[in-house]
CSV table of C-alpha atoms and ligand atoms in Angstrom, one decimal:
chain,number,residue,atom,x,y,z
A,1,MET,CA,-25.3,3.7,31.1
A,2,PHE,CA,-22.8,2.5,28.5
A,3,TYR,CA,-21.4,4.5,25.8
A,4,THR,CA,-19.7,3.2,22.6
A,5,ILE,CA,-17.5,5.1,20.2
A,6,ILE,CA,-17.5,3.8,16.6
A,7,GLY,CA,-16.0,5.3,13.7
A,8,THR,CA,-18.4,5.1,10.8
A,9,GLN,CA,-15.9,5.3,8.0
A,10,TRP,CA,-12.4,3.9,7.2
A,11,GLY,CA,-11.0,5.0,10.5
A,12,ASP,CA,-9.3,8.5,11.6
A,13,GLU,CA,-12.8,10.2,11.9
A,14,GLY,CA,-11.4,12.2,14.9
A,15,LYS,CA,-12.5,9.8,17.6
A,16,GLY,CA,-9.7,10.9,20.0
A,17,LYS,CA,-11.2,14.2,21.0
A,18,ILE,CA,-14.5,12.7,21.7
A,19,VAL,CA,-13.2,9.6,23.4
A,20,ASP,CA,-11.1,11.6,25.6
A,21,TRP,CA,-14.2,14.0,26.6
A,22,LEU,CA,-16.4,11.0,27.3
A,23,ALA,CA,-13.5,9.2,29.1
A,24,SER,CA,-13.4,12.1,31.6
A,25,LYS,CA,-16.9,11.5,32.4
A,26,VAL,CA,-17.2,7.7,32.9
A,27,ASP,CA,-15.7,5.3,35.4
A,28,THR,CA,-14.2,2.9,33.0
A,29,VAL,CA,-12.9,2.7,29.6
A,30,VAL,CA,-12.5,-0.6,27.4
A,31,ARG,CA,-10.7,-1.4,24.2
A,32,PHE,CA,-12.5,-4.5,22.8
A,33,GLN,CA,-10.8,-5.0,19.4
A,34,GLY,CA,-7.9,-4.2,17.1
A,35,GLY,CA,-4.3,-3.5,18.4
A,36,ASN,CA,-1.6,-1.0,18.3
A,37,ASN,CA,-2.6,-0.5,14.6
A,38,ALA,CA,-4.9,2.2,16.2
A,39,GLY,CA,-3.4,5.7,17.0
A,40,HIS,CA,-4.5,8.8,18.4
A,41,THR,CA,-3.1,12.0,20.1
A,42,ILE,CA,-4.8,13.4,22.9
A,43,GLN,CA,-3.9,17.0,23.6
A,44,ILE,CA,-4.6,18.5,27.2
A,45,ASN,CA,-3.4,22.1,27.4
A,46,GLU,CA,0.2,22.2,26.3
A,47,SER,CA,0.7,18.4,26.6
A,48,LYS,CA,0.2,15.8,23.7
A,49,TYR,CA,-0.2,12.2,24.7
A,50,LYS,CA,0.1,9.4,21.9
A,51,LEU,CA,-1.9,6.3,22.5
A,52,ASN,CA,-1.9,3.2,20.4
A,53,LEU,CA,-3.2,0.3,22.7
A,54,LEU,CA,-4.2,1.8,26.0
A,55,PRO,CA,-7.6,3.1,26.3
A,56,SER,CA,-7.9,6.8,26.5
A,57,GLY,CA,-9.1,7.0,30.0
A,58,ILE,CA,-5.5,6.2,31.2
A,59,ILE,CA,-4.7,9.9,30.7
A,60,ARG,CA,-7.6,11.0,32.8
A,61,GLY,CA,-6.7,8.6,35.6
A,62,LYS,CA,-9.8,6.2,34.8
A,63,LYS,CA,-9.8,2.5,35.2
A,64,CYS,CA,-9.0,1.2,31.9
A,65,ILE,CA,-9.5,-2.3,30.4
A,66,ILE,CA,-7.9,-4.0,27.4
A,67,GLY,CA,-10.4,-6.7,26.4
A,68,ASN,CA,-9.8,-10.1,25.2
A,69,GLY,CA,-11.0,-9.0,21.6
A,70,VAL,CA,-7.6,-6.8,21.4
A,71,VAL,CA,-4.4,-8.5,20.0
A,72,LEU,CA,-1.8,-7.4,22.2
A,73,ASP,CA,1.8,-6.7,21.4
A,74,PRO,CA,3.4,-6.8,24.8
A,75,TRP,CA,6.6,-5.0,23.9
A,76,ALA,CA,4.7,-2.2,22.4
A,77,LEU,CA,2.4,-2.0,25.4
A,78,VAL,CA,5.6,-1.8,27.8
A,79,ASP,CA,7.0,1.0,25.4
A,80,GLU,CA,3.7,3.0,25.5
A,81,ILE,CA,3.4,2.7,29.4
A,82,VAL,CA,7.1,3.8,29.7
A,83,LYS,CA,6.5,6.9,27.4
A,84,LEU,CA,3.4,7.9,29.3
A,85,LYS,CA,5.0,7.4,32.7
A,86,LYS,CA,7.7,9.9,31.5
A,87,GLN,CA,4.8,12.3,30.8
A,88,ASN,CA,3.7,11.8,34.5
A,89,ILE,CA,0.8,9.6,33.6
A,90,GLU,CA,0.3,7.1,36.5
A,91,ILE,CA,-0.1,3.6,35.3
A,92,SER,CA,-0.4,0.5,37.5
A,93,ASP,CA,-2.5,-2.6,38.2
A,94,HIS,CA,-4.8,-0.2,40.0
A,95,ASN,CA,-6.1,1.5,36.8
A,96,LEU,CA,-4.9,-0.8,34.1
A,97,MET,CA,-6.3,-4.5,33.5
A,98,ILE,CA,-5.8,-6.7,30.6
A,99,ALA,CA,-8.0,-9.8,30.0
A,100,GLU,CA,-6.1,-12.8,30.8
A,101,ASN,CA,-7.4,-14.4,27.7
A,102,THR,CA,-5.9,-11.7,25.4
A,103,CYS,CA,-4.0,-13.2,22.5
A,104,LEU,CA,-0.6,-11.9,21.9
A,105,ILE,CA,1.2,-10.3,18.9
A,106,LEU,CA,4.7,-11.8,18.6
A,107,PRO,CA,7.6,-10.7,16.5
A,108,ILE,CA,6.7,-13.6,14.1
A,109,HIS,CA,3.4,-11.9,13.2
A,110,LYS,CA,5.1,-8.8,12.1
A,111,ILE,CA,7.4,-10.8,9.8
A,112,ILE,CA,4.3,-12.7,8.5
A,113,ASP,CA,2.5,-9.3,8.0
A,114,GLU,CA,5.3,-8.2,5.7
A,115,ILE,CA,5.5,-11.5,3.8
A,116,ASN,CA,1.7,-11.5,3.3
A,117,GLU,CA,1.9,-8.1,1.7
A,118,ILE,CA,4.8,-9.1,-0.5
A,119,GLU,CA,2.9,-12.1,-1.7
A,120,ARG,CA,-0.4,-10.0,-2.5
A,121,GLY,CA,1.9,-7.8,-4.8
A,122,ASN,CA,-0.5,-5.2,-6.6
A,123,ALA,CA,-3.5,-6.3,-4.5
A,124,GLY,CA,-1.5,-5.6,-1.3
A,125,ILE,CA,-3.9,-4.2,1.4
A,126,GLY,CA,-1.5,-1.6,2.9
A,127,THR,CA,-1.4,-2.9,6.3
A,128,THR,CA,0.2,-1.1,9.2
A,129,LYS,CA,2.8,-4.1,9.4
A,130,LYS,CA,2.0,-4.3,13.1
A,131,GLY,CA,1.3,-8.1,12.8
A,132,ILE,CA,-2.5,-7.7,13.4
A,133,GLY,CA,-3.8,-9.9,10.7
A,134,PRO,CA,-1.5,-12.8,11.5
A,135,ALA,CA,-2.2,-12.5,15.1
A,136,TYR,CA,-5.8,-12.9,14.7
A,137,GLU,CA,-5.2,-15.7,12.1
A,138,ASP,CA,-3.3,-17.6,15.0
A,139,LYS,CA,-6.3,-16.8,17.3
A,140,VAL,CA,-8.7,-18.4,14.9
A,141,GLY,CA,-6.4,-21.2,14.2
A,142,ARG,CA,-6.2,-22.0,18.0
A,143,ARG,CA,-2.5,-21.6,18.1
A,144,SER,CA,-2.3,-18.3,19.8
A,145,ILE,CA,-0.2,-17.5,23.0
A,146,ARG,CA,-2.4,-15.8,25.4
A,147,LEU,CA,-1.6,-13.5,28.3
A,148,CYS,CA,-2.4,-16.2,30.8
A,149,ASP,CA,0.0,-18.7,29.2
A,150,LEU,CA,3.0,-16.4,30.1
A,151,ALA,CA,2.4,-17.7,33.9
A,152,ASN,CA,3.2,-21.3,33.1
A,153,GLU,CA,6.6,-22.2,31.8
A,154,ASP,CA,5.5,-25.7,30.6
A,155,ILE,CA,2.4,-24.5,28.7
A,156,LEU,CA,4.4,-21.4,27.1
A,157,LYS,CA,7.3,-23.6,25.9
A,158,ARG,CA,4.9,-26.1,24.4
A,159,LYS,CA,2.9,-23.5,22.7
A,160,ILE,CA,6.0,-21.6,21.4
A,161,SER,CA,7.3,-24.8,19.9
A,162,SER,CA,4.1,-25.8,18.0
A,163,LEU,CA,3.8,-22.1,16.8
A,164,VAL,CA,7.3,-22.0,15.4
A,165,LYS,CA,6.8,-25.3,13.8
A,166,PHE,CA,3.7,-24.3,12.1
A,167,HIS,CA,5.2,-21.1,10.7
A,168,SER,CA,8.7,-22.4,9.8
A,169,PRO,CA,8.3,-23.7,6.4
A,170,ARG,CA,7.0,-20.4,5.1
A,171,LEU,CA,9.5,-18.4,7.1
A,172,THR,CA,12.4,-20.6,5.9
A,173,PHE,CA,11.1,-20.1,2.1
A,174,TYR,CA,11.7,-16.3,2.8
A,175,ASN,CA,15.0,-16.7,4.6
A,176,LYS,CA,13.7,-15.7,7.9
A,177,LYS,CA,14.3,-17.7,11.1
A,178,VAL,CA,12.5,-17.6,14.4
A,179,ASP,CA,14.2,-19.4,17.3
A,180,ALA,CA,11.8,-20.9,19.8
A,181,GLU,CA,14.5,-20.7,22.7
A,182,ASP,CA,15.0,-17.1,21.8
A,183,LEU,CA,11.2,-16.3,21.8
A,184,TYR,CA,10.8,-17.9,25.1
A,185,LYS,CA,13.5,-15.8,26.6
A,186,GLN,CA,12.0,-12.7,25.2
A,187,LEU,CA,8.5,-13.6,26.5
A,188,SER,CA,9.8,-14.6,29.9
A,189,LEU,CA,11.3,-11.1,30.2
A,190,VAL,CA,8.3,-9.3,29.2
A,191,ALA,CA,6.0,-11.4,31.2
A,192,LYS,CA,7.2,-9.8,34.4
A,193,LYS,CA,6.2,-6.5,33.1
A,194,ILE,CA,2.6,-7.3,31.9
A,195,LEU,CA,1.4,-10.3,34.1
A,196,PRO,CA,0.5,-8.0,36.9
A,197,TYR,CA,-2.2,-6.5,34.8
A,198,SER,CA,-3.7,-9.8,33.9
A,199,TYR,CA,-7.2,-10.3,35.2
A,200,PRO,CA,-10.6,-11.9,34.5
A,201,THR,CA,-11.9,-8.5,33.2
A,202,TRP,CA,-15.2,-9.9,32.1
A,203,GLN,CA,-16.1,-10.3,35.7
A,204,TYR,CA,-15.1,-7.0,36.8
A,205,LEU,CA,-17.0,-5.5,33.9
A,206,ASN,CA,-20.3,-7.1,34.8
A,207,LYS,CA,-19.9,-6.2,38.3
A,208,LEU,CA,-19.7,-2.6,37.2
A,209,ALA,CA,-22.8,-3.1,34.9
A,210,LYS,CA,-24.6,-4.3,38.0
A,211,LYS,CA,-23.8,-1.3,39.9
A,212,ASN,CA,-25.0,0.9,37.1
A,213,LYS,CA,-21.6,2.5,36.6
A,214,ASN,CA,-20.9,4.4,33.3
A,215,ILE,CA,-18.7,2.5,31.0
A,216,LEU,CA,-17.1,3.8,27.8
A,217,PHE,CA,-16.3,1.1,24.9
A,218,GLU,CA,-13.8,2.7,22.6
A,219,GLY,CA,-13.8,1.4,19.2
A,220,ALA,CA,-10.6,1.6,17.0
A,221,GLN,CA,-10.3,1.8,13.3
A,222,GLY,CA,-13.7,2.2,11.5
A,223,ALA,CA,-16.9,0.4,10.6
A,224,LEU,CA,-15.7,0.1,6.8
A,225,LEU,CA,-12.6,-1.7,7.9
A,226,ASP,CA,-14.7,-4.4,9.7
A,227,ILE,CA,-13.6,-7.9,8.7
A,228,ASP,CA,-17.2,-9.0,7.8
A,229,PHE,CA,-19.0,-5.8,6.8
A,230,GLY,CA,-16.2,-3.6,5.5
A,231,THR,CA,-14.6,-3.5,2.1
A,232,TYR,CA,-13.2,-7.1,2.3
A,233,PRO,CA,-10.4,-8.0,1.9
A,234,TYR,CA,-9.3,-4.4,2.1
A,235,VAL,CA,-10.1,-4.4,5.9
A,236,THR,CA,-8.4,-4.8,9.2
A,237,SER,CA,-8.7,-8.4,10.8
A,238,SER,CA,-11.1,-7.6,13.5
A,239,ASN,CA,-15.0,-6.8,13.9
A,240,THR,CA,-14.8,-3.0,14.4
A,241,SER,CA,-18.7,-2.8,14.6
A,242,SER,CA,-20.4,-2.5,17.9
A,243,GLY,CA,-21.3,-6.2,18.0
A,244,GLN,CA,-18.0,-6.8,18.9
A,245,ILE,CA,-18.1,-5.1,22.4
A,246,PHE,CA,-19.8,-8.3,23.8
A,247,ALA,CA,-17.5,-10.9,22.5
A,248,GLY,CA,-14.4,-8.7,22.6
A,249,SER,CA,-14.9,-7.9,26.5
A,250,GLY,CA,-17.4,-10.5,28.0
A,251,PHE,CA,-19.8,-7.5,28.8
A,252,ASN,CA,-23.3,-8.8,29.3
A,253,THR,CA,-25.6,-5.8,29.2
A,254,ARG,CA,-27.5,-5.2,25.9
A,255,THR,CA,-29.6,-2.3,27.0
A,256,ASN,CA,-29.1,1.2,28.3
A,257,ASN,CA,-26.6,2.2,25.7
A,258,LYS,CA,-25.8,5.2,23.6
A,259,ILE,CA,-23.9,4.3,20.7
A,260,LEU,CA,-22.0,7.3,18.9
A,261,GLY,CA,-20.9,7.2,15.4
A,262,ILE,CA,-17.9,9.5,14.8
A,263,THR,CA,-18.1,10.7,11.3
A,264,LYS,CA,-15.8,13.1,9.4
A,265,ALA,CA,-17.5,15.9,7.4
A,266,TYR,CA,-15.8,14.2,4.2
A,267,THR,CA,-14.3,10.8,3.7
A,268,THR,CA,-10.7,9.5,4.2
A,269,ARG,CA,-9.0,6.1,3.9
A,270,VAL,CA,-5.4,5.0,4.4
A,271,GLY,CA,-4.2,1.9,2.8
A,272,SER,CA,-5.7,0.3,-0.4
A,273,GLY,CA,-9.1,-0.7,-1.5
A,274,PRO,CA,-12.4,0.7,-3.1
A,275,PHE,CA,-13.2,4.3,-2.3
A,276,PRO,CA,-16.2,5.4,-4.5
A,277,THR,CA,-15.9,9.1,-3.9
A,278,GLU,CA,-12.2,9.6,-3.8
A,279,LEU,CA,-11.1,12.7,-5.2
A,280,ASN,CA,-7.7,12.6,-7.3
A,281,ASP,CA,-7.8,16.1,-7.9
A,282,GLN,CA,-6.9,19.6,-6.6
A,283,ILE,CA,-10.0,19.3,-4.1
A,284,GLY,CA,-8.5,16.0,-2.7
A,285,ASP,CA,-5.1,17.6,-2.3
A,286,HIS,CA,-6.7,20.6,-0.6
A,287,LEU,CA,-8.6,18.2,1.9
A,288,VAL,CA,-5.2,16.4,2.5
A,289,GLU,CA,-3.5,19.8,3.6
A,290,LYS,CA,-6.3,21.6,5.1
A,291,GLY,CA,-7.3,18.4,7.3
A,292,GLN,CA,-3.7,17.5,7.7
A,293,GLU,CA,-4.7,14.0,6.7
A,294,TYR,CA,-1.4,12.1,7.5
A,295,GLY,CA,-1.8,8.7,9.3
A,296,THR,CA,-0.8,8.7,13.0
A,297,VAL,CA,0.7,5.3,13.1
A,298,THR,CA,2.4,4.9,9.7
A,299,LYS,CA,2.5,8.6,8.6
A,300,ARG,CA,0.9,7.9,5.2
A,301,LYS,CA,-0.9,10.5,3.3
A,302,ARG,CA,-4.7,9.7,3.5
A,303,ARG,CA,-6.8,9.5,0.5
A,304,CYS,CA,-9.6,12.1,0.4
A,305,GLY,CA,-13.2,12.3,-1.0
A,306,TRP,CA,-16.6,13.5,-0.6
A,307,PHE,CA,-19.1,12.4,2.2
A,308,ASP,CA,-20.7,9.2,1.3
A,309,ILE,CA,-24.2,8.7,2.8
A,310,ASN,CA,-24.6,5.2,1.6
A,311,LEU,CA,-21.5,4.0,3.6
A,312,VAL,CA,-22.2,5.9,6.7
A,313,LYS,CA,-25.8,4.7,6.7
A,314,GLN,CA,-24.6,1.3,6.4
A,315,SER,CA,-22.3,1.7,9.5
A,316,ILE,CA,-25.4,3.3,11.4
A,317,ASN,CA,-27.3,0.3,10.6
A,318,ILE,CA,-25.0,-2.4,11.4
A,319,SER,CA,-23.7,-0.8,14.6
A,320,GLY,CA,-27.1,0.5,15.9
A,321,ILE,CA,-25.6,4.0,16.1
A,322,ASN,CA,-28.1,6.5,17.6
A,323,ASN,CA,-26.2,9.6,17.7
A,324,ILE,CA,-23.6,11.1,15.1
A,325,VAL,CA,-20.7,13.2,16.0
A,326,LEU,CA,-19.7,15.2,12.8
A,327,THR,CA,-16.0,16.2,12.9
A,328,LYS,CA,-13.8,18.4,10.9
A,329,LEU,CA,-16.6,20.5,9.4
A,330,ASP,CA,-14.2,23.3,9.2
A,331,VAL,CA,-12.0,21.5,6.8
A,332,LEU,CA,-14.7,22.2,4.0
A,333,ASP,CA,-14.6,26.0,4.7
A,334,HIS,CA,-14.0,28.1,1.6
A,335,LEU,CA,-14.8,25.5,-1.0
A,336,ASN,CA,-17.1,26.7,-3.9
A,337,GLU,CA,-19.2,23.7,-3.8
A,338,ILE,CA,-19.6,20.5,-1.7
A,339,LYS,CA,-20.8,17.1,-2.9
A,340,LEU,CA,-22.7,14.4,-1.0
A,341,CYS,CA,-22.7,11.0,-2.5
A,342,ILE,CA,-26.5,9.9,-2.1
A,343,GLY,CA,-26.3,6.7,-4.1
A,344,TYR,CA,-24.3,4.4,-6.5
A,345,GLN,CA,-24.8,3.6,-10.3
A,346,PHE,CA,-23.3,0.6,-12.0
A,347,GLU,CA,-24.4,-0.1,-15.5
A,348,ASN,CA,-28.1,0.5,-15.4
A,349,ILE,CA,-28.6,-0.6,-11.6
A,350,GLN,CA,-28.8,2.0,-8.7
A,351,TYR,CA,-27.6,1.0,-5.2
A,352,SER,CA,-28.4,2.5,-1.9
A,353,TYR,CA,-25.6,0.6,-0.2
A,354,LEU,CA,-22.2,-0.8,-1.3
A,355,PRO,CA,-22.7,-4.3,-2.5
A,356,ALA,CA,-20.0,-6.9,-1.2
A,357,ASN,CA,-18.9,-7.9,-4.5
A,358,GLU,CA,-15.3,-6.6,-5.0
A,359,ASN,CA,-15.9,-5.6,-8.7
A,360,LEU,CA,-19.0,-3.6,-7.9
A,361,GLN,CA,-17.0,-2.0,-4.9
A,362,PHE,CA,-14.4,-0.7,-7.3
A,363,ASN,CA,-16.7,0.3,-10.2
A,364,VAL,CA,-19.9,1.8,-8.8
A,365,LYS,CA,-20.1,5.5,-9.7
A,366,PRO,CA,-21.3,7.8,-7.2
A,367,ILE,CA,-24.6,9.8,-7.7
A,368,TYR,CA,-23.8,13.3,-6.2
A,369,LYS,CA,-26.0,16.1,-4.7
A,370,THR,CA,-24.2,19.4,-4.9
A,371,TYR,CA,-24.4,22.1,-2.3
A,372,PRO,CA,-23.1,25.7,-2.4
A,373,GLY,CA,-19.9,26.2,-0.2
A,374,TRP,CA,-20.1,28.7,2.8
A,375,LYS,CA,-16.8,30.4,1.8
A,376,GLU,CA,-16.0,31.5,5.5
A,377,SER,CA,-14.5,30.2,8.3
A,378,THR,CA,-16.2,27.8,10.8
A,379,PHE,CA,-13.2,26.9,12.8
A,380,GLY,CA,-13.5,27.0,16.5
A,381,LEU,CA,-17.2,27.7,16.6
A,382,ASN,CA,-19.1,26.4,19.3
A,383,ASN,CA,-22.6,27.7,18.9
A,384,TRP,CA,-25.0,26.3,16.2
A,385,ASP,CA,-26.3,29.7,15.5
A,386,ASP,CA,-23.1,31.2,14.5
A,387,LEU,CA,-22.6,28.6,11.6
A,388,PRO,CA,-23.1,30.3,8.1
A,389,LEU,CA,-26.4,29.2,6.6
A,390,ASN,CA,-24.9,27.0,4.0
A,391,ALA,CA,-22.9,25.0,6.5
A,392,LYS,CA,-26.1,24.5,8.5
A,393,LYS,CA,-27.8,23.3,5.3
A,394,TYR,CA,-25.1,20.9,4.6
A,395,VAL,CA,-25.1,19.3,8.2
A,396,ASN,CA,-29.0,19.4,8.2
A,397,SER,CA,-29.0,17.5,4.8
A,398,ILE,CA,-26.5,14.8,6.2
A,399,GLU,CA,-28.7,14.4,9.3
A,400,GLU,CA,-31.9,14.0,7.1
A,401,LEU,CA,-30.2,11.7,4.7
A,402,LEU,CA,-28.7,9.6,7.5
A,403,GLU,CA,-32.0,9.5,9.5
A,404,THR,CA,-29.9,9.9,12.5
A,405,GLU,CA,-29.4,12.8,14.9
A,406,ILE,CA,-26.1,14.7,14.6
A,407,SER,CA,-25.8,15.6,18.2
A,408,ILE,CA,-22.2,17.3,18.1
A,409,VAL,CA,-20.3,19.0,15.5
A,410,SER,CA,-16.6,19.4,15.9
A,411,THR,CA,-14.9,22.5,14.3
A,412,GLY,CA,-11.5,22.1,15.7
A,413,PRO,CA,-9.1,19.9,17.9
A,414,GLU,CA,-9.9,21.6,21.1
A,415,ARG,CA,-12.7,20.7,23.4
A,416,SER,CA,-14.0,24.4,23.2
A,417,GLN,CA,-14.3,23.9,19.4
A,418,THR,CA,-17.4,21.8,19.6
A,419,ILE,CA,-21.0,22.5,18.9
A,420,ASP,CA,-22.9,20.4,21.4
A,421,ARG,CA,-26.2,20.9,19.7
A,422,LYS,CA,-28.4,18.6,21.9
A,423,LYS,CA,-26.3,19.2,25.1
A,424,PHE,CA,-25.3,15.6,25.0
A,425,LEU,CA,-21.9,15.9,26.5
A,426,ASP,CA,-23.2,18.1,29.2
A,427,ASN,CA,-25.8,15.9,30.2
A,428,ILE,CA,-23.5,12.8,31.0
B,1,LIG,P1,-4.0,-3.7,9.6
B,1,LIG,O1,-4.9,-3.4,10.6
B,1,LIG,O2,-2.6,-3.3,10.1
B,1,LIG,O3,-4.0,-5.2,9.1
B,1,LIG,O4,-4.3,-3.0,8.3
B,1,LIG,C1,-5.4,-3.3,7.5
B,1,LIG,C2,-6.1,-1.9,6.9
B,1,LIG,O5,-6.6,-1.2,7.9
B,1,LIG,C3,-5.0,-1.0,6.2
B,1,LIG,O6,-5.7,-0.4,5.0
B,1,LIG,C4,-4.8,0.0,7.3
B,1,LIG,O7,-4.3,1.3,6.7
B,1,LIG,C5,-6.1,0.0,7.8
B,1,LIG,N1,-6.0,0.5,9.3
B,1,LIG,C6,-5.6,-0.2,10.3
B,1,LIG,N2,-5.8,0.5,11.6
B,1,LIG,C7,-6.2,1.8,11.2
B,1,LIG,C8,-6.5,2.9,11.9
B,1,LIG,O8,-6.3,2.9,13.2
B,1,LIG,N3,-6.9,4.0,11.3
B,1,LIG,C9,-7.2,3.8,9.8
B,1,LIG,N4,-6.7,2.7,9.1
B,1,LIG,C10,-6.3,1.7,9.8
């Protein structure tokens, strides 16, 4: 069986807890897109572990794979490994493999990320400035330095030279300089630390599939940040939908899958871009504080709003999601009323999806259905029957409108604070 975790909104849906839970039950965990723009914290008893690049299974001693769909900042990876080793997590080439064809994020990409944002001015995307977009641009432009290139001095020198030549005019314009010789020295040093993990991981994965092993594909960001289907251009630079599993890892099995959509009981977004149900009022502020909605990577305050059925339904449809995990239900406790966005209106036209046109994305008006709040705490509940009636009604309405089963409801950060309605986790 293979499991996939996809965030159905703009990221930060609380994937960490469920990923960690599933990771403890499977043989291998795979990252297949994004880079160290992702971030989550895994709490095990008193210890907290911060992960940006490494698949979550690393904390549970599982085999972990960084797939070729990821863009890899080698220095960030080395830092992450050092930090985790200090917390007594074992990491070696026995439990970590990186696809040999993975493209690297270089210091040059972080500089270009900054420049791109400056040039966009008021239309800035609000990137994490980790160099993600520029690294993917070089990948598609066929200029990238890949992990396997670090093993060959001649290839590496040639590729660095042409990459620096390509970017120099723009960098010079902004008084930034990247020295090819210096970059070569830096890469040669880091190469020793990361080359031992280099492997044709697609082969390894497909052998596992043949043996019917359980594999978890760990999505980063969220489906609405997908480069094709998200709120373009206010998106990340990779495909965050489940289709990317195959191109981003070389995995060949299309059947036998459970695709879980992790979905917050309301909506949040970091960075700029359209957000039809955004709440710029006291309720929005309340959700920020109650839900502790501050970015793990950039510490930015997240924008908050009501649950948007249109958007999540779109993500379910595109990623073939067959189970929903509804997270942070407890953040809605004690509100007088709660709204669900069930459609949009622009001028005289109603929409049951978010059209791709940027003008419409910014200007559609949400059509709401209002539900009475439950005005009592659901924090930590782990039994469906213990939920207040109005909370059950809210969850059931979402399920009905999404036409997808909500298997799990999360009511707090701990594993015990989970309602496993359909015994989904128990049965893995
Ligand atoms: P980039 O991925 O750094 O290029 O940023 C592009 C957009 O994606 C920005 O709005 C970021 O805030 C957002 N983003 C990137 N990674 C994450 C994530 O892991 N969670 C939430 N938002 C993210």
